mmCIF file of C-alpha atoms (C1' of nucleotides) in Angstrom:
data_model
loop_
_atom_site.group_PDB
_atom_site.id
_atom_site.type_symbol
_atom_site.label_atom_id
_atom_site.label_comp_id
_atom_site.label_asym_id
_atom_site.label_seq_id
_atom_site.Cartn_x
_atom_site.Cartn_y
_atom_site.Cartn_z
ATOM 1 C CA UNK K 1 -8.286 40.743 -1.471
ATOM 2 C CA UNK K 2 -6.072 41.016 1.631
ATOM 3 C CA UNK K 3 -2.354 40.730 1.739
ATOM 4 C CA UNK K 4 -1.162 40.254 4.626
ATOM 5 C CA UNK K 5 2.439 39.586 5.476
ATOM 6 C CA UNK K 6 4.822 38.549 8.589
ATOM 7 C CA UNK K 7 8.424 39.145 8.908
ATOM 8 C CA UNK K 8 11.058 38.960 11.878
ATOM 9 C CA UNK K 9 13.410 41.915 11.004
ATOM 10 C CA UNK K 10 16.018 41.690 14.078
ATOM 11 C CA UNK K 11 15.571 45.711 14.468
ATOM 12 C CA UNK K 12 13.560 47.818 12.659
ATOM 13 C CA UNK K 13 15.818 50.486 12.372
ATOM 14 C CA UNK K 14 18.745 49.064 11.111
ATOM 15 C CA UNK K 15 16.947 46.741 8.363
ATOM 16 C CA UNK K 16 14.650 49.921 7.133
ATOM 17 C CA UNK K 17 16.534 50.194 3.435
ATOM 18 C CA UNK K 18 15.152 45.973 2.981
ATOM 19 C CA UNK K 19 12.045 47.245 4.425
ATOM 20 C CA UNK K 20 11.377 49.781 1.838
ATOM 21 C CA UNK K 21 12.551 46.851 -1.104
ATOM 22 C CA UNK K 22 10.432 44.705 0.044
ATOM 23 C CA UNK K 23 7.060 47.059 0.448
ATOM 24 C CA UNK K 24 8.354 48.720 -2.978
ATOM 25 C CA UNK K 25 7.969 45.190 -4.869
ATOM 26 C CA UNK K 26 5.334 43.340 -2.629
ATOM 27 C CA UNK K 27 3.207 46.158 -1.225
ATOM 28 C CA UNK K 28 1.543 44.503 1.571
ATOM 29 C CA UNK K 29 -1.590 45.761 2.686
ATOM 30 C CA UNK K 30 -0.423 44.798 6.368
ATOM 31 C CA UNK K 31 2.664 44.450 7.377
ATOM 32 C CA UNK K 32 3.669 42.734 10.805
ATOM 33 C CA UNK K 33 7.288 42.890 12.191
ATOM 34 C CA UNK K 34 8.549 41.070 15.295
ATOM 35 C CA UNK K 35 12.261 42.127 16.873
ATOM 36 C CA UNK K 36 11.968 45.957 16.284
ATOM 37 C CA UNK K 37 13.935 46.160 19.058
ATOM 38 C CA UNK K 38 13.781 50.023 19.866
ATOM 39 C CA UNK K 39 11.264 51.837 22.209
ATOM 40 C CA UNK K 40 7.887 53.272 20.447
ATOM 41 C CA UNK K 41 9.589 56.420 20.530
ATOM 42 C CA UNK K 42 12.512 55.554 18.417
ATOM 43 C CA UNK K 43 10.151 53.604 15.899
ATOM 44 C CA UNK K 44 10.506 55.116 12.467
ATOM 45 C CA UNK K 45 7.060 56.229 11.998
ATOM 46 C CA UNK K 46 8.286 58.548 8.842
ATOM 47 C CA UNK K 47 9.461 56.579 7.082
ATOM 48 C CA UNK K 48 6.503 53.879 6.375
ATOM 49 C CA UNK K 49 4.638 57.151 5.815
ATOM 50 C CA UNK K 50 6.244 57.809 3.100
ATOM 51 C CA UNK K 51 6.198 54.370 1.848
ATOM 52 C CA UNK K 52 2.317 54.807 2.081
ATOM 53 C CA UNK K 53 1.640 53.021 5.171
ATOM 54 C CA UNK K 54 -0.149 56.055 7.864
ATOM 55 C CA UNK K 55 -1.962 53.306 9.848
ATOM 56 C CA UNK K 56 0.853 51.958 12.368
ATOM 57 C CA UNK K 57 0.256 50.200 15.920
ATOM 58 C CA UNK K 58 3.550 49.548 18.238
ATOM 59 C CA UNK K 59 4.682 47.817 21.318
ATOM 60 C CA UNK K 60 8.499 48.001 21.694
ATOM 61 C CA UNK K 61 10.806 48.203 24.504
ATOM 62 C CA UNK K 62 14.702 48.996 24.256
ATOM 63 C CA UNK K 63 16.698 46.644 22.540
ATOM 64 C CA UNK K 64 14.635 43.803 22.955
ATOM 65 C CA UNK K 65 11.708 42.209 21.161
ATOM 66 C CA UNK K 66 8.996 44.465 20.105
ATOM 67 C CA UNK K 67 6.282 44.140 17.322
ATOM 68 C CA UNK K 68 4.267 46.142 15.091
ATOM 69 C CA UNK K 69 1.720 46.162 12.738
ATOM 70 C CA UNK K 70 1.459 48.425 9.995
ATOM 71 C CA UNK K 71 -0.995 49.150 7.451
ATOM 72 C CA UNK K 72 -2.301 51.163 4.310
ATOM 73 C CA UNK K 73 -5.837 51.413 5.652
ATOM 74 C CA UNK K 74 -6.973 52.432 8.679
ATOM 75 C CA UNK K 75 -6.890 49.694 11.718
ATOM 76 C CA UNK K 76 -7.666 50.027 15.574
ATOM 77 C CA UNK K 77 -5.698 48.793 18.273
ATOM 78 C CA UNK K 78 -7.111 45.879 20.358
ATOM 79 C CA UNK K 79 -4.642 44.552 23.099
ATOM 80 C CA UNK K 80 -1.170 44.545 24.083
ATOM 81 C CA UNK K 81 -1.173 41.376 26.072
ATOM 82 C CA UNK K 82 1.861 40.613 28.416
ATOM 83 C CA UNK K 83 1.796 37.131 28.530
ATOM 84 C CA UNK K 84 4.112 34.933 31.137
ATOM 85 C CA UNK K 85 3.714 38.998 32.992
ATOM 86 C CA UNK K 86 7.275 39.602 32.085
ATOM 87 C CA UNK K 87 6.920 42.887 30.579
ATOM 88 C CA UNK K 88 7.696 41.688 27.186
ATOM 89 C CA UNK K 89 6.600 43.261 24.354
ATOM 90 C CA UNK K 90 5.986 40.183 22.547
ATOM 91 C CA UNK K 91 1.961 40.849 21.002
ATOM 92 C CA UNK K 92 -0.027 43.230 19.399
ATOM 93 C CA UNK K 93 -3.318 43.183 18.317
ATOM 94 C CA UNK K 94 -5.671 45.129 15.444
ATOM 95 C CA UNK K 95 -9.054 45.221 13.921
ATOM 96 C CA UNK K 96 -8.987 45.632 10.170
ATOM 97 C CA UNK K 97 -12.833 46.485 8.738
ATOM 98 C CA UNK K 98 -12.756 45.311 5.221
ATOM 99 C CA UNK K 99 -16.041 45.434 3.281
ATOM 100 C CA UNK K 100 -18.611 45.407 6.731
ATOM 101 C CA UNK K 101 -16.542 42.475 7.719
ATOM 102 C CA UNK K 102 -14.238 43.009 11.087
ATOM 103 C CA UNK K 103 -11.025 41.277 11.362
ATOM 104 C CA UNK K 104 -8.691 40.782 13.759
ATOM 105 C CA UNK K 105 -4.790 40.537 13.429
ATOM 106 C CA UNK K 106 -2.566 38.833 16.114
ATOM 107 C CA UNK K 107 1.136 39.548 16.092
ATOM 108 C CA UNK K 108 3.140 37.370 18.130
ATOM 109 C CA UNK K 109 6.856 36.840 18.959
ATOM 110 C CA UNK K 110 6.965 33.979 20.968
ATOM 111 C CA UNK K 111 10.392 33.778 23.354
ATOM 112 C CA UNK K 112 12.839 31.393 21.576
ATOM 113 C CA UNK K 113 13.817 29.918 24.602
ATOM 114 C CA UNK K 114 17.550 29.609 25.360
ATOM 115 C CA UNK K 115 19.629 26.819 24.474
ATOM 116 C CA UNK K 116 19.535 24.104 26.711
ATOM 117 C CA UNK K 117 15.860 22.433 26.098
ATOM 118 C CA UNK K 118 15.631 21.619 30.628
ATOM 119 C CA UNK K 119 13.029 23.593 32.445
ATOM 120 C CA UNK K 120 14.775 23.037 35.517
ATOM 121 C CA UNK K 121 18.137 23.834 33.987
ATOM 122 C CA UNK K 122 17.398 26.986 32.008
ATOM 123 C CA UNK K 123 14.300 29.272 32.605
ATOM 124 C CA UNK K 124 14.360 30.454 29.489
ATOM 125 C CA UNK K 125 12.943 27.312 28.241
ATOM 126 C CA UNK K 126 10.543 26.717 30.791
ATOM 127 C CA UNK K 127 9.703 30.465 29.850
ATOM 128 C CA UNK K 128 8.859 29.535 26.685
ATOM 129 C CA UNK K 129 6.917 26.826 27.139
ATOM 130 C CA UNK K 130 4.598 28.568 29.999
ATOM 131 C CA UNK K 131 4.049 31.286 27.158
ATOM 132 C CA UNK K 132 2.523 28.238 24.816
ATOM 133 C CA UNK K 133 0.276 26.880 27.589
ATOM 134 C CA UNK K 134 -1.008 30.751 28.156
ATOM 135 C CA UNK K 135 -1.539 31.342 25.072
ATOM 136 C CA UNK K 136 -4.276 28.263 24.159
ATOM 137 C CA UNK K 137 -5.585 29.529 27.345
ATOM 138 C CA UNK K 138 -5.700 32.593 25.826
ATOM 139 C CA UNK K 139 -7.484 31.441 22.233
ATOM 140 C CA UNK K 140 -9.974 28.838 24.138
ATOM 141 C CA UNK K 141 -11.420 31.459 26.810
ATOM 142 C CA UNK K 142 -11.760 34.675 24.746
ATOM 143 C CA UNK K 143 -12.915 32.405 22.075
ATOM 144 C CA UNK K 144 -10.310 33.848 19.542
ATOM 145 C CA UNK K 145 -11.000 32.060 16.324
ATOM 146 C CA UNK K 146 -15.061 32.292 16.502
ATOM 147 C CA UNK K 147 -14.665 35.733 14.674
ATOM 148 C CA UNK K 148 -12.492 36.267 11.720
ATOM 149 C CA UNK K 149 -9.079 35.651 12.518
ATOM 150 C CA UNK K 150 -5.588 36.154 11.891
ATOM 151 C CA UNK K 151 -2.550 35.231 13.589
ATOM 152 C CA UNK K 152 1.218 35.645 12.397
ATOM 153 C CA UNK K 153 4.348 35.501 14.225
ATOM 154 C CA UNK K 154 7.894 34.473 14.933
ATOM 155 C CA UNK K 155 6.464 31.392 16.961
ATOM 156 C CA UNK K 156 10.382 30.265 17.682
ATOM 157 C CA UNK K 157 9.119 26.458 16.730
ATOM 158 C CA UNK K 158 9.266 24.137 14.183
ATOM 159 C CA UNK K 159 6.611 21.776 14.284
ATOM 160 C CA UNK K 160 6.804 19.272 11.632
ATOM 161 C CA UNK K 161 9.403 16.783 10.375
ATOM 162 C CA UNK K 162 10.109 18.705 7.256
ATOM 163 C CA UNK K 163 10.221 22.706 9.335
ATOM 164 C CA UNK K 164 13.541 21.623 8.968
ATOM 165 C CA UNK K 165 16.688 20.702 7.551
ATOM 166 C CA UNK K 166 17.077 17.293 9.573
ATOM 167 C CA UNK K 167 14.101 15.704 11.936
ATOM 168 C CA UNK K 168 16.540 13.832 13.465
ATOM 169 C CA UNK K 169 19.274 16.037 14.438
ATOM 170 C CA UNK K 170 16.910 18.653 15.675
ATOM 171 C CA UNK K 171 15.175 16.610 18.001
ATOM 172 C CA UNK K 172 17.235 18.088 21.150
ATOM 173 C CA UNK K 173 17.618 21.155 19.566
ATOM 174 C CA UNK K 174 14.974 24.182 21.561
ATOM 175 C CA UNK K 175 12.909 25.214 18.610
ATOM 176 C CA UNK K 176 12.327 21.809 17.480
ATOM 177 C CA UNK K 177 11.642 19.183 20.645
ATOM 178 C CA UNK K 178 9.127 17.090 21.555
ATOM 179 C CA UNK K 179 7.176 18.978 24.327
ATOM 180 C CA UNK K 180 7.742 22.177 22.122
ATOM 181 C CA UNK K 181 6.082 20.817 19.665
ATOM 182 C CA UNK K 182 3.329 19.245 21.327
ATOM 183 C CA UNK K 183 2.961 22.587 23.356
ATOM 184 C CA UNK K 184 2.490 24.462 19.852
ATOM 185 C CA UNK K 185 0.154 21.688 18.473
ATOM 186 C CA UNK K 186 -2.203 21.830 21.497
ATOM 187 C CA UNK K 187 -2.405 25.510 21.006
ATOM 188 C CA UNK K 188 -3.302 24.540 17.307
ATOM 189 C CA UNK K 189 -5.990 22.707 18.507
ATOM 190 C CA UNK K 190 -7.480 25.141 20.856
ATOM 191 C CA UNK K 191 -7.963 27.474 18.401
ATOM 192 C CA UNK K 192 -9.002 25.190 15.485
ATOM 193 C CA UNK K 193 -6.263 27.192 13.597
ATOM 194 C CA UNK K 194 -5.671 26.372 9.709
ATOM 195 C CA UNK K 195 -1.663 26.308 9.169
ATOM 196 C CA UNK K 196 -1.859 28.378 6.285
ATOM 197 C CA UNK K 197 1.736 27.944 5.060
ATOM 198 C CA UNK K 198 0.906 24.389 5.369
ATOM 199 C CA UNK K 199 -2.264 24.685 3.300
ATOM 200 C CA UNK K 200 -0.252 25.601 0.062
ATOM 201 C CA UNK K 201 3.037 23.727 1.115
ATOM 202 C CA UNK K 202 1.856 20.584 2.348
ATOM 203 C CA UNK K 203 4.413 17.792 3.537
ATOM 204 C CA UNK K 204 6.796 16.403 2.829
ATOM 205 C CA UNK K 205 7.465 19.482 0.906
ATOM 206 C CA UNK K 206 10.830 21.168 3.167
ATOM 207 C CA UNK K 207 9.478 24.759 4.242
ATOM 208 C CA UNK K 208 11.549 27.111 5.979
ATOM 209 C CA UNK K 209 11.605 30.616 7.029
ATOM 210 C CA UNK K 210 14.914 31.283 9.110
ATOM 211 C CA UNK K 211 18.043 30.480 8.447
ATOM 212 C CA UNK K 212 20.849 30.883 10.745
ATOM 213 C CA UNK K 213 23.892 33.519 10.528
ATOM 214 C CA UNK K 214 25.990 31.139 12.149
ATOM 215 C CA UNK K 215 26.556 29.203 8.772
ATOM 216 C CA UNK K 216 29.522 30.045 6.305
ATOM 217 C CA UNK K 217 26.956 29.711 3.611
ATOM 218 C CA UNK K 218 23.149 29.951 4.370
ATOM 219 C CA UNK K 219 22.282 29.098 0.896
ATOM 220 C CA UNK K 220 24.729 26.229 0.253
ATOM 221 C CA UNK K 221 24.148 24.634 3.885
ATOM 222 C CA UNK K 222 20.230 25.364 3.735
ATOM 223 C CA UNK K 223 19.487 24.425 7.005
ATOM 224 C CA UNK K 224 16.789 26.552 7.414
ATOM 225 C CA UNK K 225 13.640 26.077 9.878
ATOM 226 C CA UNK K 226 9.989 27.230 9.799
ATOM 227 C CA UNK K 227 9.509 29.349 12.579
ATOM 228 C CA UNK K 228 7.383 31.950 11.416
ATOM 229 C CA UNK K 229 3.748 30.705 10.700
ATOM 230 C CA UNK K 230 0.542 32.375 9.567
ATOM 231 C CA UNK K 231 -2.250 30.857 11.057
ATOM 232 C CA UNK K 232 -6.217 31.471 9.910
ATOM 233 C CA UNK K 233 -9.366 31.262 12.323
ATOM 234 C CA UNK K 234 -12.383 28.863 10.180
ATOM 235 C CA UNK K 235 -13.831 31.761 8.238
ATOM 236 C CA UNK K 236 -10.714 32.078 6.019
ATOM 237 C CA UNK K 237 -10.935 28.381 5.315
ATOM 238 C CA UNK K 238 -12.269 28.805 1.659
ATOM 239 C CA UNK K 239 -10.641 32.197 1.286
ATOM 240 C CA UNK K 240 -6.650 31.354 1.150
ATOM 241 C CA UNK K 241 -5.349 32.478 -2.052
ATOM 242 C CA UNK K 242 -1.681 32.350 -2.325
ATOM 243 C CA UNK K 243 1.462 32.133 -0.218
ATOM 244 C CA UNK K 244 5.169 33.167 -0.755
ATOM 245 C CA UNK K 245 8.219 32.874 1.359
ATOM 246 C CA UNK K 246 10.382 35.341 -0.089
ATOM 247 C CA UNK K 247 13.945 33.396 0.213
ATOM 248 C CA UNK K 248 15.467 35.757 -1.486
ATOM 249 C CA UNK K 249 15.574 38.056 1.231
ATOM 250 C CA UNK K 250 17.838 36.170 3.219
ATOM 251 C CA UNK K 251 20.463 36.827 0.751
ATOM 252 C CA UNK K 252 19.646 40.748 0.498
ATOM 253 C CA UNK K 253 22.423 43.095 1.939
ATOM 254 C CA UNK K 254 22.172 43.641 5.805
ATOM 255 C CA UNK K 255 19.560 40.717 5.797
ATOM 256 C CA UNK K 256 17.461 39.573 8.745
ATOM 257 C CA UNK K 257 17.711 35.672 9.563
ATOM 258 C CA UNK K 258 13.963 35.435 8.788
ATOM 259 C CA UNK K 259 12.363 35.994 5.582
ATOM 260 C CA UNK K 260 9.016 37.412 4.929
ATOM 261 C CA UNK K 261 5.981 35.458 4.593
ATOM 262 C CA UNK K 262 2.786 36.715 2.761
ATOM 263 C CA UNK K 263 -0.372 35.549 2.240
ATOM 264 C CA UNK K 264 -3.575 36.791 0.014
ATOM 265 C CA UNK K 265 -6.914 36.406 1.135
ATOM 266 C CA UNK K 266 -10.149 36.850 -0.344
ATOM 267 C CA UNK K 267 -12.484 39.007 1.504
ATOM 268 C "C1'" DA J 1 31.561 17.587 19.377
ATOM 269 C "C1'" DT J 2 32.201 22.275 18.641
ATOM 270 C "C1'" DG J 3 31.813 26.792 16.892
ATOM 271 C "C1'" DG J 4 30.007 29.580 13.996
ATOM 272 C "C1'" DT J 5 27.201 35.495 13.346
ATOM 273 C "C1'" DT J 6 24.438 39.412 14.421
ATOM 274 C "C1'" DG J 7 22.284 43.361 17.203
ATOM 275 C "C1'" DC J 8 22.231 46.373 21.062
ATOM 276 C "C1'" DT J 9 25.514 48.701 23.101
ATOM 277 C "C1'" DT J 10 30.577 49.109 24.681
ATOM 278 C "C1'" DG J 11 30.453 44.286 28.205
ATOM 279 C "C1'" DG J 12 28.069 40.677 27.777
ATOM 280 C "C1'" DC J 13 23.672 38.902 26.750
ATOM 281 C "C1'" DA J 14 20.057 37.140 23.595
ATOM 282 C "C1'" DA J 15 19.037 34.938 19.497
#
DNA sequence: ATGGTTGCTTGGCAA
């Protein structure tokens, strides 16, 4: 078995005490993290060691973005790709070998895009959406999802009627449009990607993984949003074995916005 | 319709 799981932390640092809770009760074999938001030198290296995890791949910048993947067995960078040519630090990628069989782990954290949802009014969102189209690029040329694959990641959309709280109040709302959407399902396509949250969860089932801080009460208000998604190339298409959303964590102390998402996969 | 919070860093952005 592989478990593998995703989690936005809105800086590394500062959330490491939830961190070491969640590892202590979950134990992931992986673990990815988007928003570290320090430079690889600042990343705290020590202490996942001592939470057991030596195997740890990083591409930060300061105070921005950054992602990670860390793991208890050995894995090999791949690619730091610098989509949009921004200089974000916004992927990672690793090879896991697990029993002769070689996978590879995307991390992405895809920009969220501003607020106003105009390309000509706001270039964050046009940003954003020029990320989307370079990334099934990406997945179609390099063949991505011909080989065993996995991709997780803050993807900063929505893309279903029940990712969130209301369908129709969202609809103008940058994480949950129209040509976001359709951006994010066309990569979907390119790759042949298997929603994997979806998979266990199916609709009309709500399914969220952020909630905002803005709300008085997160929990009361639950108007959450699935942003973060795990998405499996074909050869995992029999192996899925379980999901969880840890909700809980939204409520820890300190908490990120996002929660962590994990999957277990047979090998 | 608007404002609400958090993090990085100390003045505003970005989310």
């Amino acid at each position: 078995m592989l478990k593998i799981s995703t989690w936005n932390i809105n800086s590394v640092r500062l959330r490491m005490p939830i961190i070491a809770e969640f590892i202590n009760s979950r134990s992931p074999d992986v673990l990815c993290l988007q928003e570290t938001k320090c430079r690889d030198a600042e990343f705290p290296h020590k202490d996942f060691h001592a939470l057991g995890y030596r195997h740890i791949v990083i591409n930060g910048q300061k105070g921005y973005h950054g992602v990670a993947i860390i793991s208890k067995k050995p894995i090999e960078l791949l690619d730091k790709r610098d989509f949009c040519e921004k200089g974000d630090a916004r992927h990672i990628s690793a090879q896991l070998n697990i029993k002769n069989t070689a996978i590879t782990i995307h991390n992405f954290y895809v920009p969220a895009g501003g607020d106003e949802p105009d390309v000509t009014l706001n270039p964050k969102f046009a940003h954003k959406l020029e990320f989307l189209d370079e990334m099934s690029h990406w997945v179609r040329k390099n063949k991505i999802t011909q080989s065993p694959s996995i991709l997780v990641g803050d993807l900063n959309i929505a893309p279903l009627e029940n990712d969130v709280w209301s369908h129709k109040a969202l609809l103008k709302v940058v994480s949950h449009t129209p040509i976001e959407v359709e951006k994010l399902n066309a990569f979907f396509k390119a790759g042949e990607w298997i929603d994997a949250l979806r998979h266990f969860i199916p609709e009309p089932e709500k399914l969220y993984t952020w909630w905002s801080y803005r709300a008085a009460d997160w929990a009361a208000a639950d108007r959450g949003r699935r942003l973060d998604h795990i998405l499996v190339s074909d050869y995992f298409a029999n192996r899925l074995k379980k999901l969880e959303i840890l909700k809980e964590a939204r409520g820890w102390e300190r908490p990120s916005d996002h929660v962590p998402v994990t999957i277990e996969l047979s090998i």
